[in-house]
Amino acid sequence: MSIEVLTLLLIGLILTCFSFGAPVGLALGGIAMGMGYLTWGDGIYNLIPTTLESTFFSFILLAIPLYIYMGQLLTRSGIGDAMFNASQMFLGRIRGSLAISVIGVCSMIGAMVGIIGAGIMTSGSIALKPMLERGYDKRLALGVIMAGGGLGILIPPSIPMIMYSSATQNSVGRMFIAALIPALISITLLVAYVVISCKINPEKAPMNTGAEKNMSTKEKVKTARDGLFSLLLIVAVLGSIITGIATPTESGAIGVVGAILLAFIFKRFRWKMLKSSGFETAMLVSVSMWIILGASLFSNFHMLSGVQAMVADITNELNLPPLGVIIMMQVIMLLLGFIVDELIIVLMCAPLFTPIVVGLGYDPIWFGILMILNIEIAVQTPPYGFALFYLKGIAPPGVTMMDIYRSIAPFILLKLSVLILCMVYPEIVLWLPNKLMGDG
């Protein structure tokens, strides 16, 4: 069987399985094993232990449960609310301040949780109700939650970045640092959009409708303290990596200990919270591990069958310039975002595309950040982006899918502009890691 026919069959089987709602990890692994048996015979089973060894025994992946656990502790202890209240207190006199607070805080919460779906649902649970109660425009409220929660995978620590680094054998620390300037540009553009749109149409964002305007001095000091400590934890986690004090995995452990200490400081620690956070983390990690195993089996089988050579031949036949090849890869990942989530896209595309990108003379860290920016857009793009349905799941009954589609459109365009900017000017991505860690 030719690699072209095999690839078409694999794509068809994936679409069929997903349309019937099959579990992602089991579907990908099962397709790989089934097609592998038909093409390789019993030899396909040798792929299982080698994939298990290379995937599950990676020290880098140990960071995943630690970051997820940190995120669960922070959100369940109410520290996410503390960040939100502090941000709103400082920005309360600006029209659209609540939406600006949501972008910043939801970005941080998304970063704590590490994956888009959980980030948007957690952020939406905290922020959507207060915005609607204060009379904010429904589309603006939905859009900033989607945009802010989605930014979580671009702001370190990020689970997809860890997976990309593991799959391509690149430095997680360089990935985290490389993402900082694109993340800052993204947040700046989103905030600028909110300020300008609210200035043009003041009805989108009523002012002085929150409890923060009636706070006593004591309450303001407490709110500022809680928000500052919450922010310091994120700084400590990322700062320990940048300064070389800790590896990304060790910084995850620092984050867990810090989250527990903050819960004690804020007098919010409960054994029930610790237990529920542990159970939720265990479930999320279990699901993630099955997805990683299934996607890795699928990816390894496809690559060993010769898909990299096929992609290289196609690009040669199309006679595309190097940047044209990069654009083609971006389009493929955008389309994948309609049918699978961010973790699957990374695990399927990173091992396939990165060697080709390196062969074209590009930096793999730069391409990894492009992939993260792309995925963030792909899973939020109407009509079938996964993240759209996550937000619909926690939205009140009056919110329709059309409301969500319309709310995200301007934010998608802004994020797309950041992707194009980083693609055309790689220095935006590479300058900071090269400055802090030397040339890769």
XYZ file of C-alpha atoms in Angstrom:
440
model
C 0.000 0.000 0.000
C 1.419 3.407 -0.986
C 1.915 6.087 1.665
C -0.540 8.355 -0.166
C -3.344 5.747 0.004
C -2.458 4.910 3.600
C -2.623 8.585 4.585
C -6.055 9.020 2.993
C -7.319 5.897 4.770
C -5.969 7.109 8.110
C -7.603 10.528 7.703
C -10.898 8.906 6.718
C -10.820 6.568 9.713
C -10.015 9.438 12.086
C -12.954 11.502 10.809
C -15.264 8.495 11.044
C -14.238 7.657 14.609
C -14.528 11.254 15.779
C -17.929 11.667 14.145
C -19.175 8.733 16.249
C -17.731 10.308 19.393
C -15.009 7.720 20.009
C -12.465 8.532 22.769
C -9.608 10.382 21.079
C -6.677 8.438 22.532
C -8.236 5.022 21.999
C -9.380 5.941 18.474
C -5.929 7.108 17.356
C -4.124 4.188 18.969
C -6.656 1.682 17.653
C -6.450 3.041 14.100
C -2.646 2.867 14.220
C -2.663 -0.709 15.492
C -5.370 -1.854 13.083
C -3.831 -0.349 9.971
C -0.388 -1.342 11.187
C -1.428 -4.978 11.490
C -2.838 -4.931 7.962
C 0.350 -3.414 6.509
C 3.129 -4.697 8.799
C 1.648 -7.791 10.378
C 2.641 -8.754 13.936
C 5.616 -6.398 13.795
C 3.327 -3.460 14.626
C 3.108 -4.650 18.234
C 6.805 -3.853 18.744
C 5.809 -0.208 18.422
C 3.855 -0.282 21.697
C 6.721 -0.844 24.195
C 9.082 1.514 22.361
C 6.420 4.250 22.280
C 5.605 3.688 25.947
C 9.262 3.956 26.899
C 9.950 7.092 24.865
C 6.702 8.795 25.920
C 5.810 7.906 29.500
C 9.367 7.807 30.850
C 10.132 11.372 29.747
C 11.171 13.621 32.638
C 9.725 16.601 30.779
C 6.201 15.151 30.882
C 6.355 14.903 34.669
C 5.676 18.637 34.650
C 2.149 18.080 33.294
C 0.509 16.672 36.462
C 2.350 19.245 38.588
C 1.099 22.239 36.580
C -2.421 20.824 36.368
C -2.431 20.238 40.136
C -1.216 23.796 40.743
C -4.006 25.136 38.565
C -6.646 23.069 40.329
C -5.467 24.261 43.736
C -5.450 27.902 42.665
C -8.904 27.849 41.118
C -10.574 25.741 43.824
C -9.112 27.806 46.664
C -10.583 30.991 45.199
C -7.210 32.537 44.419
C -8.372 33.089 40.841
C -11.142 35.281 42.288
C -8.518 37.201 44.286
C -6.597 38.005 41.097
C -9.801 39.082 39.383
C -10.892 41.362 42.247
C -7.466 42.989 42.564
C -7.245 43.652 38.839
C -10.711 45.187 38.747
C -9.961 47.359 41.803
C -6.930 48.923 40.100
C -8.600 49.366 36.698
C -12.107 50.275 37.870
C -12.015 53.865 36.587
C -11.337 52.857 32.975
C -14.317 52.156 30.740
C -14.221 48.467 29.913
C -12.061 47.801 32.983
C -13.898 44.579 33.794
C -13.253 43.237 30.292
C -9.576 44.247 30.575
C -9.372 42.499 33.951
C -10.926 39.414 32.410
C -8.309 39.306 29.634
C -5.442 39.512 32.109
C -6.832 37.222 34.779
C -8.271 34.651 32.368
C -4.867 34.516 30.671
C -3.256 33.769 34.026
C -5.893 31.195 34.958
C -5.527 29.564 31.550
C -1.780 29.430 32.111
C -2.306 27.827 35.520
C -4.594 25.168 34.083
C -2.370 24.725 31.023
C -4.933 23.627 28.418
C -7.483 25.691 26.488
C -10.690 23.806 27.313
C -10.180 23.769 31.060
C -8.829 27.326 30.963
C -11.890 28.733 29.195
C -14.358 26.810 31.363
C -12.600 27.846 34.575
C -12.276 31.468 33.435
C -15.864 31.580 32.236
C -17.163 30.192 35.513
C -15.419 33.001 37.398
C -15.860 35.960 35.047
C -18.936 35.575 32.806
C -21.616 36.044 35.447
C -20.118 39.248 36.951
C -19.786 40.806 33.494
C -23.364 40.064 32.462
C -24.704 41.206 35.859
C -22.915 44.562 35.460
C -24.555 45.184 32.102
C -21.654 44.429 29.776
C -22.401 43.661 26.151
C -22.947 39.921 25.802
C -20.641 39.523 22.824
C -17.865 41.527 24.449
C -18.133 39.409 27.610
C -18.030 36.127 25.691
C -15.236 37.307 23.386
C -12.835 38.428 26.105
C -13.332 35.200 28.076
C -12.649 33.095 24.994
C -9.660 35.237 23.991
C -8.206 35.437 27.496
C -8.752 31.781 28.373
C -7.264 30.697 25.052
C -4.114 32.726 25.722
C -3.358 30.310 28.563
C -1.426 27.955 26.274
C 0.760 30.847 25.094
C 1.628 32.045 28.608
C 4.057 29.757 30.475
C 3.672 27.263 31.946
C 1.859 25.638 29.014
C 1.035 21.948 28.615
C 1.142 22.032 24.763
C 4.599 23.669 24.919
C 5.815 20.887 27.190
C 4.410 18.294 24.781
C 6.022 20.006 21.783
C 9.389 20.086 23.541
C 9.078 16.426 24.497
C 8.028 15.340 20.996
C 10.811 17.286 19.255
C 13.539 17.042 21.917
C 13.793 20.806 22.381
C 14.258 22.913 25.519
C 11.074 23.631 27.467
C 12.772 26.616 29.086
C 13.558 28.194 25.695
C 9.961 27.583 24.587
C 8.595 29.279 27.703
C 10.857 32.319 27.306
C 10.254 32.547 23.548
C 6.501 32.790 24.167
C 6.715 35.829 26.444
C 6.960 38.601 23.817
C 4.243 37.116 21.524
C 2.029 36.726 24.607
C 2.674 40.341 25.631
C 1.875 41.565 22.109
C -1.324 39.498 22.080
C -2.519 40.842 25.425
C -1.682 44.417 24.403
C -3.686 44.128 21.184
C -6.668 42.576 22.976
C -6.687 45.269 25.655
C -6.336 48.000 22.997
C -9.321 46.552 21.138
C -11.455 46.587 24.302
C -10.496 50.190 25.164
C -11.097 51.484 21.639
C -14.368 49.594 21.070
C -15.751 50.736 24.452
C -14.741 54.316 23.691
C -16.525 54.162 20.334
C -19.583 52.477 21.852
C -19.804 53.262 25.615
C -22.956 51.154 26.003
C -20.800 48.036 25.716
C -19.249 48.659 29.141
C -21.129 50.549 31.903
C -18.906 52.178 34.528
C -18.996 52.106 38.338
C -21.346 49.153 38.600
C -19.200 46.931 40.841
C -18.712 46.537 44.563
C -15.098 47.745 44.332
C -16.211 51.416 44.282
C -17.586 51.054 47.837
C -14.569 49.220 49.296
C -13.078 50.461 52.557
C -9.336 51.106 52.789
C -8.886 47.871 54.744
C -10.742 45.862 52.080
C -8.670 47.467 49.322
C -5.413 46.604 51.080
C -6.540 42.990 51.559
C -7.664 42.708 47.931
C -4.373 44.163 46.662
C -2.375 41.813 48.923
C -4.252 38.737 47.717
C -3.834 39.706 44.073
C -0.137 40.491 44.520
C 0.624 37.158 46.198
C -1.246 35.308 43.459
C 0.764 37.103 40.773
C 4.032 36.480 42.630
C 3.421 32.739 42.462
C 3.261 32.850 38.658
C 6.399 35.019 38.616
C 8.176 32.565 40.937
C 7.313 29.583 38.739
C 8.477 31.251 35.536
C 11.360 33.127 37.170
C 12.845 29.925 38.584
C 13.097 28.597 35.013
C 14.516 31.785 33.471
C 17.178 32.168 36.158
C 18.146 28.501 35.973
C 17.249 27.840 39.609
C 14.875 25.051 38.604
C 13.964 22.959 35.579
C 10.405 23.318 34.223
C 9.470 20.114 36.048
C 10.948 21.335 39.329
C 9.225 24.697 38.908
C 5.922 22.805 38.693
C 6.621 21.379 42.141
C 7.431 24.904 43.364
C 4.070 26.012 42.014
C 2.183 23.262 43.849
C 3.863 24.072 47.178
C 3.295 27.793 46.572
C -0.412 27.256 45.802
C -0.871 25.333 49.071
C 0.990 28.039 51.026
C -1.194 30.745 49.451
C -4.319 28.834 50.434
C -3.043 28.822 54.035
C -2.124 32.533 53.903
C -5.552 33.463 52.545
C -7.217 31.141 55.126
C -8.850 29.196 52.324
C -7.143 25.858 52.814
C -9.518 22.919 53.248
C -8.688 19.226 53.177
C -11.700 18.744 50.914
C -10.170 21.233 48.458
C -6.867 19.340 48.493
C -8.647 16.032 47.933
C -10.932 17.268 45.135
C -7.991 18.978 43.394
C -6.042 15.714 43.544
C -8.919 13.667 42.105
C -9.538 16.171 39.306
C -5.822 16.271 38.497
C -5.668 12.472 38.411
C -8.592 12.339 35.975
C -7.161 15.042 33.699
C -3.706 13.453 33.724
C -5.156 10.005 33.018
C -7.064 11.335 30.030
C -3.979 13.236 28.848
C -1.773 10.160 29.116
C -4.157 8.039 27.046
C -4.296 10.808 24.450
C -0.497 11.076 24.430
C -0.102 7.303 24.033
C -2.724 6.988 21.286
C -1.494 10.026 19.362
C 2.148 8.937 19.730
C 1.354 5.454 18.392
C -0.499 7.000 15.471
C 2.261 9.528 14.775
C 5.073 6.971 15.056
C 3.304 4.493 12.769
C 2.580 7.195 10.197
C 6.157 8.509 10.247
C 7.707 5.029 10.021
C 5.451 4.400 7.032
C 7.123 7.313 5.216
C 4.803 10.304 5.650
C 7.721 12.733 6.141
C 9.143 11.782 2.763
C 5.686 12.163 1.222
C 5.271 15.676 2.663
C 8.772 16.624 1.494
C 7.988 15.333 -2.025
C 4.732 17.292 -2.137
C 6.431 20.517 -1.098
C 9.152 19.949 -3.724
C 6.588 19.278 -6.441
C 4.648 22.411 -5.522
C 7.947 24.311 -5.786
C 7.043 26.408 -2.773
C 9.565 28.780 -1.185
C 10.501 27.945 2.436
C 8.019 30.465 3.845
C 5.342 28.997 1.564
C 5.923 25.578 3.153
C 5.500 27.137 6.604
C 2.235 28.773 5.507
C 0.972 25.451 4.123
C 1.672 23.813 7.489
C -0.204 26.619 9.257
C -3.257 26.018 7.046
C -3.182 22.275 7.778
C -3.071 22.907 11.537
C -5.895 25.447 11.308
C -8.070 22.843 9.580
C -7.136 20.199 12.163
C -8.418 22.539 14.873
C -11.948 21.901 13.576
C -11.850 18.220 14.518
C -9.300 17.726 17.324
C -8.060 19.657 20.361
C -4.722 21.343 20.925
C -2.941 18.369 22.485
C -3.686 16.113 19.514
C -2.551 18.738 16.998
C 0.798 19.084 18.790
C 1.345 15.346 19.066
C 0.379 14.690 15.432
C 2.081 17.658 13.761
C 5.188 18.380 15.852
C 7.075 15.146 14.999
C 5.956 15.378 11.367
C 6.566 19.039 10.566
C 9.502 20.027 12.782
C 12.208 17.958 11.003
C 11.085 19.456 7.682
C 11.169 22.961 9.165
C 14.674 22.404 10.554
C 15.750 21.052 7.157
C 14.581 24.322 5.597
C 16.911 26.192 7.951
C 14.369 27.482 10.471
C 14.637 27.390 14.263
C 12.442 24.671 15.868
C 11.639 26.932 18.848
C 10.322 29.600 16.453
C 8.180 27.019 14.682
C 6.941 25.684 18.035
C 5.661 29.135 19.020
C 4.003 29.505 15.606
C 2.316 26.160 16.233
C 1.017 27.300 19.631
C -0.260 30.592 18.163
C -1.901 28.677 15.325
C -3.554 26.141 17.606
C -4.919 28.895 19.815
C -6.684 30.305 16.742
C -7.683 26.948 15.251
C -9.619 25.614 18.243
C -11.535 28.913 18.565
C -12.453 29.397 14.897
C -16.150 29.006 13.922
C -18.017 26.911 13.161
C -16.409 23.779 14.630
C -13.572 24.956 16.873
C -13.531 22.819 20.024
C -13.204 25.776 22.398
C -16.463 27.315 21.150
C -18.411 24.395 22.570
C -16.540 24.563 25.884
C -17.752 28.142 26.340
C -21.292 27.227 25.288
C -21.279 24.533 27.963
C -20.875 27.050 30.804
C -22.814 29.969 29.260
C -26.296 30.903 30.587
C -29.378 29.740 28.603
C -29.789 33.066 26.780
C -26.439 32.713 25.018
C -26.647 31.090 21.572
C -23.894 29.577 19.448
C -24.359 32.480 17.023
C -23.588 34.897 19.877
C -20.364 33.010 20.544
C -19.437 32.920 16.840
C -19.897 36.674 16.515
C -18.117 37.427 19.790
C -14.864 35.707 18.872
C -14.459 37.064 15.302
C -12.556 40.322 16.104
C -10.319 38.561 18.620
C -9.465 35.831 16.111
C -8.350 38.515 13.632
C -6.119 40.106 16.271
C -4.519 36.758 17.139
C -4.052 35.981 13.460
C -2.169 39.256 13.068
C 0.203 38.201 15.888
C 0.796 34.858 14.145
C 1.614 36.594 10.852
C 3.857 39.109 12.626
C 5.861 36.348 14.338
C 6.059 34.397 11.075
C 7.438 37.341 9.115
C 9.744 38.558 11.904
C 11.229 35.524 13.731
C 13.279 37.863 15.962
C 10.097 38.611 17.910
C 10.172 35.015 19.106
C 13.897 34.304 19.241
C 15.421 37.507 20.598
C 14.564 36.970 24.282
C 15.603 33.286 24.618
C 18.840 34.006 22.718
C 19.496 36.979 24.979
C 18.852 35.095 28.228
C 20.031 31.581 27.343
C 22.414 32.088 24.425
C 21.957 30.903 20.854
C 20.236 27.528 20.681
